[in-house]
Coordinates of C-alpha atoms in Angstrom, one line a residue:
Chain A
M96 CA 19.2 -6.4 -14.4
R97 CA 16.1 -4.4 -15.8
T98 CA 13.4 -3.2 -13.7
A99 CA 10.7 -4.8 -16.0
E100 CA 12.8 -8.3 -15.7
A101 CA 12.9 -8.0 -11.9
L102 CA 9.1 -7.3 -12.0
R103 CA 8.2 -10.4 -13.9
M104 CA 10.6 -12.5 -11.7
A105 CA 8.7 -11.2 -8.6
L106 CA 5.2 -11.7 -10.0
E107 CA 6.4 -15.4 -10.7
A108 CA 7.4 -15.7 -7.4
L109 CA 4.2 -14.6 -5.9
R110 CA 2.2 -16.6 -8.5
V111 CA 4.1 -19.8 -7.3
N112 CA 3.1 -19.2 -3.7
R113 CA -0.4 -18.1 -4.6
L114 CA -2.0 -19.0 -1.4
R115 CA 0.8 -17.7 0.8
S116 CA 0.7 -14.3 -1.2
T117 CA -3.0 -14.0 -0.7
L118 CA -2.8 -14.6 2.9
T119 CA -0.2 -12.0 3.3
M120 CA -2.0 -9.5 1.4
L121 CA -5.1 -10.1 3.2
G122 CA -3.7 -7.9 6.1
V123 CA -2.8 -4.8 3.8
I124 CA -6.3 -5.5 2.0
I125 CA -8.1 -5.2 5.3
G126 CA -6.2 -2.5 6.5
V127 CA -6.7 -0.4 3.3
L128 CA -10.3 -1.3 3.3
A129 CA -10.8 -0.1 6.6
V130 CA -9.1 3.3 5.9
V131 CA -11.1 3.9 2.7
I132 CA -14.6 2.7 4.1
L133 CA -14.2 4.7 7.6
V134 CA -12.8 7.8 6.0
A135 CA -15.7 7.6 3.5
I136 CA -18.3 7.2 6.4
G137 CA -16.6 10.3 8.4
T138 CA -16.3 12.5 5.3
G139 CA -20.2 11.6 4.4
A140 CA -20.9 12.3 7.8
K141 CA -19.4 15.7 7.7
N142 CA -20.9 16.7 4.3
A143 CA -24.2 15.9 5.7
V144 CA -24.0 18.1 8.5
E145 CA -22.5 20.9 6.3
K146 CA -25.4 20.4 3.9
E147 CA -28.0 20.6 6.8
I148 CA -26.3 23.8 8.0
A149 CA -26.0 25.4 4.6
G150 CA -29.8 24.3 3.8
L151 CA -30.8 27.0 6.7
G152 CA -29.9 29.6 4.0
S153 CA -26.7 31.9 3.6
N154 CA -25.0 34.4 5.9
I155 CA -27.4 34.2 8.9
I156 CA -26.4 35.5 12.3
L157 CA -28.3 33.9 15.3
V158 CA -28.5 36.1 18.4
V159 CA -29.0 34.3 21.7
P160 CA -28.9 35.6 25.2
G161 CA -26.4 34.0 27.6
Q162 CA -23.3 32.1 26.6
V163 CA -23.5 29.6 23.9
G164 CA -21.1 26.5 24.4
L165 CA -20.9 23.0 25.8
G166 CA -21.8 22.9 29.5
A167 CA -22.9 26.5 29.4
A168 CA -26.2 26.8 31.6
P169 CA -29.4 27.8 29.6
T170 CA -30.2 31.5 30.2
Q171 CA -33.5 32.8 31.0
S172 CA -34.4 35.0 28.0
R173 CA -34.7 38.6 29.0
L174 CA -35.1 39.9 25.3
D175 CA -38.4 41.2 23.9
L176 CA -39.9 42.6 20.9
S177 CA -38.4 46.3 21.9
D178 CA -34.8 44.5 21.6
V179 CA -35.8 43.4 17.9
A180 CA -36.6 46.9 17.1
Y181 CA -33.3 48.1 18.5
V182 CA -31.4 45.2 16.7
R183 CA -33.3 46.2 13.7
R184 CA -32.3 50.1 14.1
V185 CA -28.4 48.8 14.7
V186 CA -28.4 46.7 11.5
G187 CA -30.0 49.3 9.5
D188 CA -32.0 47.1 7.3
P189 CA -35.1 46.2 9.1
S190 CA -36.3 43.5 6.5
K191 CA -33.0 41.4 7.4
V192 CA -33.9 40.9 11.1
T193 CA -36.5 38.4 12.2
V194 CA -37.8 36.9 15.5
A195 CA -38.4 33.3 17.0
V196 CA -40.3 32.6 20.1
N197 CA -40.6 28.5 20.6
S198 CA -42.8 26.3 22.4
G199 CA -43.8 22.9 22.1
E200 CA -47.5 22.6 21.4
S201 CA -50.1 20.0 20.2
V202 CA -51.8 20.8 17.1
R203 CA -55.2 19.3 16.4
V204 CA -57.5 19.2 13.6
G205 CA -60.8 17.4 14.6
R206 CA -59.6 14.0 16.4
T207 CA -56.1 14.0 14.9
E208 CA -53.7 15.5 17.0
V209 CA -49.8 16.1 16.3
F210 CA -47.1 17.5 18.7
A211 CA -45.5 20.2 16.7
T212 CA -42.6 23.0 17.6
L213 CA -44.5 26.3 17.7
T214 CA -42.6 29.1 16.4
G215 CA -43.7 32.8 16.5
T216 CA -41.9 34.6 13.9
D217 CA -42.5 37.7 11.4
E218 CA -42.7 38.5 7.9
N219 CA -38.8 38.8 7.4
L220 CA -38.3 35.2 8.0
P221 CA -38.1 34.2 4.3
N222 CA -35.5 37.0 3.7
I223 CA -33.0 35.4 5.8
F224 CA -33.9 31.7 6.1
D225 CA -34.1 29.2 3.1
R226 CA -37.9 28.3 3.7
P227 CA -39.6 27.7 0.4
L228 CA -43.5 27.5 0.4
R229 CA -45.2 24.4 -1.4
R230 CA -48.6 26.4 -1.1
G231 CA -50.1 29.5 0.3
R232 CA -48.4 32.7 1.5
Y233 CA -45.8 33.8 4.1
L234 CA -46.8 35.7 7.3
S235 CA -47.3 39.3 6.5
A236 CA -46.6 42.7 8.5
T237 CA -50.4 42.9 9.0
D238 CA -50.6 39.4 10.5
V239 CA -48.0 40.3 12.9
D240 CA -49.2 43.9 13.9
T241 CA -52.9 42.7 14.2
R242 CA -51.9 39.5 15.9
R243 CA -53.8 37.3 13.5
R244 CA -54.5 33.9 14.1
V245 CA -52.9 32.4 11.0
A246 CA -50.3 29.5 10.8
I247 CA -47.9 28.0 8.1
L248 CA -47.7 24.2 8.6
G249 CA -44.4 22.3 8.3
A250 CA -44.8 19.8 5.5
E251 CA -44.7 16.7 7.9
V252 CA -47.4 18.5 10.3
A253 CA -49.6 19.2 7.2
G254 CA -49.4 15.7 6.1
K255 CA -50.3 14.3 9.2
L256 CA -53.1 16.5 9.8
F257 CA -54.7 16.7 6.3
G258 CA -53.2 13.9 4.4
D259 CA -53.7 14.6 0.7
V260 CA -56.3 17.4 1.3
D261 CA -55.3 21.1 0.5
P262 CA -55.0 22.7 4.2
I263 CA -55.0 26.1 2.8
G264 CA -58.0 28.1 4.3
R265 CA -58.7 25.2 6.9
Q266 CA -58.8 25.6 10.6
V267 CA -56.5 23.9 13.0
T268 CA -56.4 24.0 16.9
I269 CA -53.2 25.0 18.7
A270 CA -53.1 24.9 22.4
G271 CA -56.9 25.4 22.3
V272 CA -57.0 28.4 20.1
R273 CA -58.4 28.0 16.5
F274 CA -56.0 29.3 13.8
R275 CA -56.4 29.4 9.9
V276 CA -53.9 27.7 7.6
I277 CA -52.4 30.1 5.1
G278 CA -49.4 28.2 3.9
V279 CA -47.5 25.1 3.7
Y280 CA -43.6 24.6 3.7
E281 CA -41.6 22.3 1.4
T282 CA -40.0 19.7 2.9
V283 CA -36.5 20.8 4.0
G284 CA -35.4 17.9 6.4
S285 CA -33.8 18.4 10.0
T286 CA -30.8 20.4 11.3
F287 CA -29.2 19.3 14.3
G288 CA -31.9 17.1 15.2
V289 CA -34.5 20.0 14.8
A290 CA -37.2 18.5 12.7
R291 CA -38.0 21.6 10.7
D292 CA -40.7 19.9 8.8
Q293 CA -42.6 19.4 12.5
E294 CA -42.6 23.3 12.8
V295 CA -45.7 25.3 12.7
H296 CA -45.2 29.1 12.1
I297 CA -47.4 31.8 13.6
P298 CA -47.2 35.7 14.0
V299 CA -44.8 36.2 16.9
T300 CA -47.3 38.7 18.7
T301 CA -49.8 35.7 18.4
A302 CA -47.5 33.4 19.9
Q303 CA -46.6 35.8 23.0
R304 CA -50.1 35.9 23.8
L305 CA -50.6 32.4 23.6
I306 CA -47.9 31.4 25.6
G307 CA -48.6 34.2 27.9
L308 CA -45.0 35.6 28.3
P309 CA -43.8 38.9 26.3
R310 CA -40.1 37.1 26.0
I311 CA -38.5 36.1 22.6
N312 CA -36.1 33.2 22.2
G313 CA -33.6 34.7 19.7
I314 CA -33.1 36.9 16.9
A315 CA -31.8 36.1 13.5
V316 CA -29.9 38.5 11.4
G317 CA -29.3 38.1 7.8
A318 CA -25.9 39.7 6.4
S319 CA -25.7 41.0 2.9
G320 CA -22.4 39.0 2.1
P321 CA -20.1 36.6 3.5
D322 CA -17.7 39.5 4.4
E323 CA -20.5 41.3 6.2
I324 CA -21.1 38.5 8.6
E325 CA -18.2 39.0 11.2
P326 CA -18.4 42.8 11.2
L327 CA -22.3 42.7 11.8
Q328 CA -22.1 39.9 14.2
R329 CA -19.5 42.1 16.4
R330 CA -21.8 45.3 16.1
V331 CA -25.0 43.6 17.1
V332 CA -23.5 41.8 20.2
A333 CA -21.8 45.2 21.1
A334 CA -25.0 47.0 20.8
L335 CA -27.0 44.3 22.9
D336 CA -24.3 44.3 25.6
A337 CA -24.4 48.2 25.7
R338 CA -28.1 47.9 26.1
Y339 CA -27.8 45.2 29.1
P340 CA -24.4 45.9 30.8
D341 CA -25.0 43.0 33.4
E342 CA -26.1 40.4 30.4
K343 CA -24.0 38.3 27.9
F344 CA -25.0 37.8 24.5
S345 CA -23.7 35.3 22.0
A346 CA -24.1 35.5 18.1
V347 CA -23.5 32.5 16.1
T348 CA -22.9 32.2 12.6
Q349 CA -23.0 29.3 10.2
T350 CA -19.4 29.6 9.4
Q351 CA -18.6 29.2 13.1
L352 CA -21.0 26.2 13.4
L353 CA -19.7 24.5 10.1
G354 CA -16.2 25.4 11.5
T355 CA -16.8 23.8 15.0
I356 CA -18.6 20.9 13.9
G357 CA -16.3 20.3 10.7
T358 CA -13.4 20.3 13.0
V359 CA -14.8 17.7 15.4
L360 CA -15.8 15.5 12.4
S361 CA -12.5 15.9 10.8
M362 CA -10.8 14.9 13.8
L363 CA -13.4 11.9 14.3
T364 CA -12.4 10.8 11.0
G365 CA -8.9 11.2 11.6
V366 CA -8.9 9.2 14.7
L367 CA -11.0 6.6 12.5
A368 CA -8.2 6.7 9.8
A369 CA -5.6 6.3 12.4
I370 CA -7.2 3.3 13.9
A371 CA -7.6 1.7 10.6
G372 CA -3.9 2.6 9.9
I373 CA -2.8 0.6 12.6
S374 CA -4.3 -2.6 11.1
L375 CA -2.5 -1.6 8.0
L376 CA 0.8 -1.5 10.0
V377 CA 0.2 -4.9 11.4
G378 CA -0.4 -5.9 7.8
G379 CA 3.0 -4.7 6.9
V380 CA 4.7 -6.5 9.6
G381 CA 3.0 -10.0 8.4
V382 CA 4.8 -9.0 5.0
S383 CA 8.0 -8.8 6.8
N384 CA 7.6 -12.0 8.5
I385 CA 6.7 -13.8 5.2
M386 CA 9.4 -12.1 3.4
L387 CA 11.9 -13.6 6.0
V388 CA 10.4 -17.2 5.8
S389 CA 10.9 -16.7 2.1
V390 CA 14.3 -15.6 2.1
R391 CA 15.3 -18.6 4.3
E392 CA 13.3 -20.9 2.1
R393 CA 15.1 -19.8 -0.9
T394 CA 18.5 -19.3 0.3
K395 CA 19.8 -22.1 -2.0
E396 CA 18.3 -19.9 -5.0
I397 CA 19.9 -17.0 -3.9
G398 CA 23.3 -18.5 -3.7
L399 CA 22.8 -20.0 -7.2
R400 CA 21.8 -16.6 -8.6
K401 CA 24.9 -15.0 -7.0
A402 CA 27.0 -17.6 -8.4
L403 CA 25.6 -17.0 -11.7
G404 CA 26.4 -13.3 -11.4
A405 CA 23.4 -11.9 -9.5
R406 CA 25.0 -8.7 -7.9
Q407 CA 23.9 -7.7 -4.1
R408 CA 21.7 -5.0 -5.5
D409 CA 20.0 -7.7 -8.0
I410 CA 19.0 -9.9 -5.2
L411 CA 18.0 -6.9 -2.8
G412 CA 15.7 -5.6 -5.8
Q413 CA 14.3 -8.8 -6.3
F414 CA 13.1 -9.4 -2.8
L415 CA 12.0 -5.5 -2.4
I416 CA 10.0 -5.6 -5.3
E417 CA 8.4 -8.9 -4.2
A418 CA 7.3 -7.0 -0.9
V419 CA 6.2 -4.0 -2.5
L420 CA 4.3 -5.8 -5.2
L421 CA 2.6 -8.0 -2.3
T422 CA 1.4 -4.7 -0.4
T423 CA 0.6 -2.6 -3.8
I424 CA -1.4 -5.3 -5.1
G425 CA -3.2 -5.8 -1.6
G426 CA -3.6 -1.9 -1.6
L427 CA -5.3 -1.9 -4.9
I428 CA -7.6 -4.9 -3.8
G429 CA -8.2 -3.1 -0.7
I430 CA -9.2 0.2 -2.3
L431 CA -11.7 -1.5 -4.8
L432 CA -13.2 -3.6 -1.8
G433 CA -13.4 -0.1 0.2
V434 CA -14.9 1.9 -2.6
G435 CA -17.2 -1.1 -3.3
G436 CA -18.2 -1.5 0.4
A437 CA -18.6 2.2 0.8
L438 CA -21.0 2.4 -2.0
L439 CA -22.9 -0.4 -0.8
I440 CA -23.3 1.1 2.7
Q441 CA -24.3 4.3 1.2
A442 CA -26.9 2.5 -0.8
V443 CA -28.4 -0.2 1.7
S444 CA -28.1 2.0 4.9
P445 CA -28.8 5.7 6.0
V446 CA -25.2 6.1 6.7
P447 CA -24.0 8.8 4.0
A448 CA -20.5 7.9 2.5
A449 CA -18.3 10.3 0.4
I450 CA -15.5 8.5 -1.2
T451 CA -12.5 11.0 -1.1
W452 CA -9.5 11.0 -3.5
W453 CA -7.1 11.8 -0.7
S454 CA -7.9 8.8 1.2
I455 CA -7.4 6.5 -1.7
A456 CA -4.2 8.1 -2.6
L457 CA -3.0 8.0 0.9
A458 CA -4.1 4.4 1.3
F459 CA -2.2 3.5 -1.8
G460 CA 0.8 5.4 -0.8
V461 CA 0.9 4.0 2.6
S462 CA 0.6 0.4 1.2
V463 CA 3.5 1.0 -1.0
A464 CA 5.5 2.5 1.8
V465 CA 4.8 -0.2 4.2
G466 CA 6.1 -2.8 1.5
V467 CA 9.5 -0.8 1.1
F468 CA 9.8 -0.3 5.0
F469 CA 9.0 -3.7 5.9
G470 CA 10.5 -5.2 2.9
V471 CA 14.0 -3.6 3.1
A472 CA 15.3 -5.8 6.3
P473 CA 14.5 -9.3 4.5
A474 CA 15.7 -8.0 1.1
R475 CA 19.1 -6.6 2.6
R476 CA 19.4 -10.1 4.5
A477 CA 19.0 -11.7 1.3
G478 CA 21.3 -9.5 -0.9
R479 CA 24.0 -10.0 1.7
L480 CA 24.2 -13.8 2.0
D481 CA 27.4 -15.2 1.5
P482 CA 27.1 -17.5 -2.1
V483 CA 29.3 -20.4 -0.5
V484 CA 27.2 -20.5 2.7
A485 CA 24.0 -20.3 0.8
L486 CA 24.7 -22.9 -1.8
R487 CA 25.5 -25.4 0.9
T488 CA 22.5 -24.7 2.7
E489 CA 20.1 -27.8 2.1
Chain B
M87 CA 46.8 -18.8 -25.6
S88 CA 47.5 -15.5 -23.9
E89 CA 46.3 -14.8 -20.3
P90 CA 46.1 -18.1 -18.0
A91 CA 42.3 -18.8 -17.0
F92 CA 43.5 -19.1 -13.3
E93 CA 46.7 -18.0 -11.8
A94 CA 47.4 -18.5 -7.9
V95 CA 50.3 -17.3 -6.2
G96 CA 50.7 -18.5 -2.4
L97 CA 46.8 -18.8 -1.9
T98 CA 45.5 -19.2 1.7
R99 CA 42.2 -19.5 3.2
S100 CA 41.5 -19.8 6.8
Y101 CA 38.2 -19.9 8.6
L102 CA 37.4 -19.1 12.3
L103 CA 35.5 -22.0 13.6
E104 CA 34.3 -21.0 17.2
S105 CA 37.0 -18.5 17.5
V106 CA 39.7 -21.2 16.2
S107 CA 41.4 -20.5 13.1
V108 CA 41.3 -23.3 10.8
D109 CA 43.5 -23.2 7.6
A110 CA 41.6 -24.8 4.7
L111 CA 44.3 -23.6 1.9
R112 CA 47.9 -23.1 3.1
G113 CA 49.9 -21.8 0.2
V114 CA 48.5 -22.9 -3.3
D115 CA 50.6 -22.1 -6.3
L116 CA 48.4 -23.2 -9.5
R117 CA 48.1 -22.3 -13.0
I118 CA 45.4 -23.4 -15.5
D119 CA 45.8 -22.2 -19.1
Q120 CA 42.8 -21.6 -21.3
G121 CA 41.2 -24.6 -23.0
E122 CA 42.6 -27.1 -20.2
F123 CA 40.7 -30.0 -18.9
V124 CA 41.9 -30.3 -15.2
A125 CA 40.5 -32.5 -12.5
I126 CA 41.2 -31.4 -8.9
L127 CA 41.2 -34.4 -6.8
G128 CA 41.5 -34.9 -3.0
P129 CA 39.7 -36.6 0.1
S130 CA 37.2 -34.6 1.9
G131 CA 38.5 -32.1 3.9
S132 CA 41.4 -31.5 1.8
G133 CA 40.4 -28.0 0.8
K134 CA 39.7 -28.9 -2.7
S135 CA 36.2 -27.5 -2.3
T136 CA 37.7 -24.2 -0.9
L137 CA 39.8 -24.1 -3.8
M138 CA 36.9 -24.4 -6.0
H139 CA 35.0 -21.7 -4.2
L140 CA 38.3 -19.3 -4.6
L141 CA 38.6 -20.2 -8.4
G142 CA 35.0 -19.6 -8.8
C143 CA 34.9 -15.9 -7.2
L144 CA 32.6 -17.0 -4.8
D145 CA 34.9 -16.4 -1.9
R146 CA 38.1 -14.2 -1.4
P147 CA 41.5 -15.8 -0.3
T148 CA 43.0 -14.9 3.2
S149 CA 46.2 -14.1 1.6
G150 CA 48.1 -14.6 -1.6
I151 CA 47.3 -13.7 -5.3
L152 CA 44.5 -14.9 -7.5
R153 CA 44.0 -13.8 -10.9
V154 CA 41.2 -14.8 -12.8
G155 CA 41.5 -14.1 -16.7
G156 CA 44.2 -11.7 -15.8
V157 CA 42.2 -9.6 -13.3
D158 CA 43.6 -9.8 -9.5
V159 CA 40.5 -10.7 -7.4
S160 CA 41.6 -8.5 -4.6
T161 CA 41.2 -5.5 -6.5
L162 CA 37.1 -6.3 -6.8
D163 CA 34.5 -5.2 -4.5
D164 CA 31.5 -7.4 -4.3
T165 CA 29.6 -6.1 -7.5
K166 CA 32.5 -6.5 -9.8
L167 CA 33.3 -10.0 -8.5
A168 CA 29.7 -10.9 -9.2
E169 CA 30.0 -9.6 -13.0
L170 CA 33.3 -11.2 -13.1
R171 CA 31.7 -14.5 -12.1
N172 CA 29.0 -13.7 -14.8
Q173 CA 31.6 -13.1 -17.7
M174 CA 34.1 -15.4 -17.0
I175 CA 33.0 -18.7 -15.2
G176 CA 30.2 -21.1 -15.7
F177 CA 29.3 -23.4 -12.7
V178 CA 28.0 -27.0 -12.8
F179 CA 27.0 -28.4 -9.4
Q180 CA 26.5 -31.9 -7.9
S181 CA 23.0 -31.2 -7.4
F182 CA 22.4 -29.4 -10.4
H183 CA 20.9 -26.1 -8.7
L184 CA 18.4 -25.6 -11.4
L185 CA 15.2 -23.3 -10.3
A186 CA 12.4 -26.1 -9.7
R187 CA 9.2 -24.1 -11.1
T188 CA 11.4 -22.6 -14.1
S189 CA 11.3 -24.1 -17.9
A190 CA 14.9 -25.4 -19.1
I191 CA 15.1 -22.5 -21.3
D192 CA 14.5 -20.0 -18.5
N193 CA 16.9 -21.9 -16.3
V194 CA 19.5 -21.5 -18.9
A195 CA 19.0 -18.0 -19.7
L196 CA 19.3 -16.9 -16.2
P197 CA 23.1 -16.0 -16.3
L198 CA 22.0 -13.5 -19.3
V199 CA 19.4 -11.9 -17.1
Y200 CA 22.2 -10.6 -14.9
R201 CA 24.3 -9.3 -17.6
G202 CA 21.3 -7.2 -18.9
V203 CA 20.7 -9.0 -22.5
S204 CA 17.4 -8.7 -23.9
G205 CA 14.5 -11.1 -23.5
T206 CA 14.6 -12.1 -27.0
E207 CA 18.5 -12.6 -27.5
R208 CA 18.4 -14.5 -24.0
R209 CA 16.0 -17.0 -25.5
V210 CA 17.7 -17.5 -28.8
R211 CA 21.0 -18.0 -27.0
A212 CA 19.6 -20.4 -24.2
R213 CA 18.0 -22.5 -27.2
E214 CA 21.2 -22.7 -28.7
A215 CA 22.8 -23.7 -25.8
L216 CA 20.2 -26.3 -24.9
E217 CA 20.6 -27.8 -28.7
A218 CA 24.4 -27.9 -28.0
V219 CA 23.9 -30.1 -25.1
G220 CA 21.4 -32.1 -27.1
L221 CA 18.1 -31.1 -25.3
G222 CA 16.9 -28.9 -28.1
H223 CA 13.5 -30.8 -27.7
R224 CA 13.2 -30.1 -24.0
L225 CA 12.8 -26.1 -24.0
G226 CA 9.7 -26.0 -22.1
H227 CA 10.2 -28.7 -19.5
R228 CA 10.6 -28.1 -16.1
P229 CA 13.5 -29.8 -14.0
S230 CA 10.9 -32.3 -12.5
Q231 CA 10.0 -33.5 -15.9
M232 CA 13.5 -34.4 -16.8
S233 CA 16.1 -37.2 -15.7
G234 CA 19.0 -36.5 -13.6
G235 CA 21.1 -36.6 -16.8
E236 CA 19.0 -34.6 -18.6
Q237 CA 19.1 -32.0 -15.8
Q238 CA 22.7 -32.0 -15.4
R239 CA 22.8 -31.2 -19.2
V240 CA 20.7 -28.3 -18.7
A241 CA 23.0 -27.1 -16.0
I242 CA 25.9 -27.5 -18.4
A243 CA 23.9 -25.4 -21.0
R244 CA 23.4 -22.8 -18.4
A245 CA 27.2 -22.9 -17.7
L246 CA 28.1 -22.3 -21.3
V247 CA 25.3 -19.9 -22.3
G248 CA 27.4 -16.9 -21.3
D249 CA 30.5 -17.8 -23.1
P250 CA 32.8 -18.4 -20.1
K251 CA 36.4 -18.9 -20.1
V252 CA 36.0 -21.8 -17.8
V253 CA 33.5 -24.3 -16.5
L254 CA 33.9 -25.2 -12.9
A255 CA 32.3 -28.6 -12.2
D256 CA 31.9 -29.6 -8.9
E257 CA 31.3 -33.4 -8.8
P258 CA 29.1 -33.0 -11.7
T259 CA 28.6 -36.8 -11.7
G260 CA 28.2 -37.2 -8.2
N261 CA 24.2 -37.5 -8.3
L262 CA 24.0 -39.8 -11.6
D263 CA 24.2 -43.3 -12.4
T264 CA 27.3 -44.5 -14.4
R265 CA 25.4 -44.1 -17.7
N266 CA 24.3 -40.7 -17.3
G267 CA 27.5 -39.7 -15.5
D268 CA 29.5 -41.0 -18.7
E269 CA 27.3 -39.0 -21.0
V270 CA 27.8 -35.8 -19.0
M271 CA 31.5 -36.5 -19.0
N272 CA 31.4 -37.0 -22.8
L273 CA 29.6 -33.7 -23.2
L274 CA 32.3 -31.7 -21.2
E275 CA 34.9 -33.3 -23.1
R276 CA 33.5 -32.5 -26.3
L277 CA 32.7 -28.9 -25.1
N278 CA 36.2 -28.5 -24.0
A279 CA 37.6 -29.9 -27.2
D280 CA 35.1 -27.8 -29.5
S281 CA 34.9 -24.5 -28.1
G282 CA 38.2 -24.4 -26.1
V283 CA 36.4 -23.5 -22.8
A284 CA 38.7 -24.7 -19.9
V285 CA 37.1 -27.3 -17.9
V286 CA 37.9 -27.5 -14.0
L287 CA 36.5 -30.8 -12.5
V288 CA 36.5 -31.2 -8.5
T289 CA 36.1 -34.9 -7.9
H290 CA 37.0 -37.7 -5.6
E291 CA 36.3 -40.3 -8.3
P292 CA 39.2 -41.6 -9.9
E293 CA 37.5 -42.8 -12.8
V294 CA 36.1 -39.4 -13.4
A295 CA 39.5 -37.7 -12.8
A296 CA 41.0 -40.1 -15.4
R297 CA 39.0 -38.4 -18.1
A298 CA 40.9 -35.3 -17.5
R299 CA 44.5 -34.5 -19.2
R300 CA 45.7 -33.1 -15.9
Q301 CA 45.0 -33.9 -12.3
V302 CA 45.9 -31.6 -9.3
H303 CA 45.8 -33.6 -6.2
V304 CA 45.0 -31.6 -3.0
R305 CA 45.7 -32.7 0.4
D306 CA 45.7 -30.8 3.9
G307 CA 45.4 -27.5 2.1
L308 CA 48.4 -28.0 -0.2
I309 CA 48.9 -29.2 -3.7
E310 CA 50.3 -32.8 -3.4
R311 CA 50.9 -33.6 -6.9
D312 CA 50.3 -32.1 -10.4
T313 CA 50.6 -34.6 -13.2
R314 CA 49.7 -34.2 -16.6
I315 CA 48.7 -37.3 -18.8
E316 CA 51.6 -38.1 -21.5
G317 CA 50.4 -37.8 -24.9
D318 CA 48.3 -34.7 -24.8
T319 CA 47.8 -34.1 -28.4
R320 CA 45.6 -31.1 -28.1

C-alpha cells in the first residue's frame, strides 16, 4: 500500500471522528502552545536583559571593592582618587578610566523637587559608557579640577524639573547647593533596575565635597577591544591587590554579567519548556488512549481489511499514521496559536517575547515523536489482530 | 483445468479452550477444482466455519496439507498469506462487512488498495465490478443508503474486483429475505458460469445448498458426504 493512500485513509478516519480527533489533539495543542509561548517569553526576557547590558557601552570593566557575588556583604570602600590615578597608570591610557561616587539626593528647582541618583564622575565617562547627550556638553577636565558646581541631568530628571523648558544654563539645587545645568542626557532606559534616566552627573571632586567623604564607589575601565578585556581585568585587580594586600577587589565585565544572567535565564527558560513539555507528554498519553479505543471499535474493520489482503504492516501503518497525524496536526495548530499568543502578549503587555526557530522546530519534532511513541502500541495491537477473531467480533 | 483451487489432505484444526484441546476439524480430505460451484453444509459446531477460515487462508491448519491454487500455505508467512488471500480469494460474508462511511465504489476498490493498484485504475475496475452486479448507478452511495440485497451485491463486486480464483461465501443469504437471497444466488450462479470463478458456499439452508452442483456435508469435524448433482452439464 502506498504512503499517499495510507495518509488519505488516515485523514478520512480522523475526519469521520471529528469531535474525538479535535479533543484528542487539544492535549497536544495545549502542550505545544505552552512550549512555544513560554520559550518565547523566556528568550524575550533574556534578550531584553542582554540589550540593557550591551546598552551601557562596549568592553567595560567595573572595578569595585570587596567581593561581588550573591550573599556577599557590601564592603565599605577604601578607594579614593589617588587609587584612580594609580589605576590610570596601570592601564596606561588615562582617558579610558573613569570614576563613580554615588549618593541619593534630592534635586530642586523652585518648588519642584525630585529624588535622583547623584553620581560624581569625570570627563572620561563618555569615552567608556554609551551616554549620548541630548543637549549641552559633557563634564570637562577643568570642571573636575576646579570643583565646578555644574550638573548634567538624566532625561527623566530634566523632564520633571523643567518640562519643555530648555534647562541649559539654569540653576538646580542639589542637597542645598546650587548647580548650573550644562547638559541633558538622551533617554537610555534602565539597567538592572537602575533607572539611568534618573541620574544627575556632577564632577567627582564636587561630589566628594558635597557628601563629605573622600571615598569613591567604583572605577570603570574601558578596554580597547573584546580580546583586551580579560588581560586588562586581571592586571587591574592584581595591581590593586598589590597596593592593598589585606583587601579584596573585584572586576566585573559585561561578558561575565551577560554570561551569568544569560545562564540563569536560559535555565529558567529550559525549566519552563520542560514543564510545558510535560503537558505535551500528557497529550501523548491521551492520543495513545484514544487510539486503543479506536482499535477496539474498529476490530471488525481490521478483520475485514486483513481478509481482503491487508498485511500486518498495512494495518500497523494505518493506525500509526493516524496517531502521528493527530499529534502533527495538533502540533501545527499549537505552533500557530503559540506564535500568535506570543505576538499578542508582546503587543498588549510589557513582557518581551522572542519567537525562536529552535523552539518551534523542537515542539514540532516532539509532537511527531509523541505520535510515533504513543501510537506504536495501539497500532501493533491492531496489526496483530487475528482476522478470524476480529471478523467474529460484534 | 490445471491446478485445483483447493486441495486439502488430512486437514486438522484444534483450539485450546481454557486449556482443553477441542478438535474442530479431524482430518479432512477435499479437492475443489477451478470453476466448481460447491456448497459446504453442516449444523452449527460441525466445523464448516473452521473449514472455511482455513480455505480462506484466514487461519492455519494444525496439521495436514492445504494447497491453495497449488501453493502449500504452511510454507507462507503472514505477509505472504495476506498476499495470497488478496490474489486468490474473494470473500462474501453473511453481514456484508462493508465500511460504513465509505462509498460503494471505494468499498469495492479496497482489495486493490492492498495490491498497490493506482487510484485511477482502482476506480475503473471497481466501476466495472459494480456494473457487473447491476449496481452501476449506485457508485457513490454509502451502505446505509442501500438495501440489504444491494449491500450484498456490493460485497460480491468487492469479492470479484481482484479477479480471484475462488469466491468464498459464508451464509451469503443469511441476512436477506427470500427475494433478495434469490437474487444474490442468481448473481453468484451467473458469475460462476460466465467468468469461471469457483464459488464455495457455506450454508445451513438446504434450499440455498440445492443451487450448488456439489454438496459437501460436514459433521463433527469430518466430511460426512460429498455428492455431485447428476447431469452437471458444465
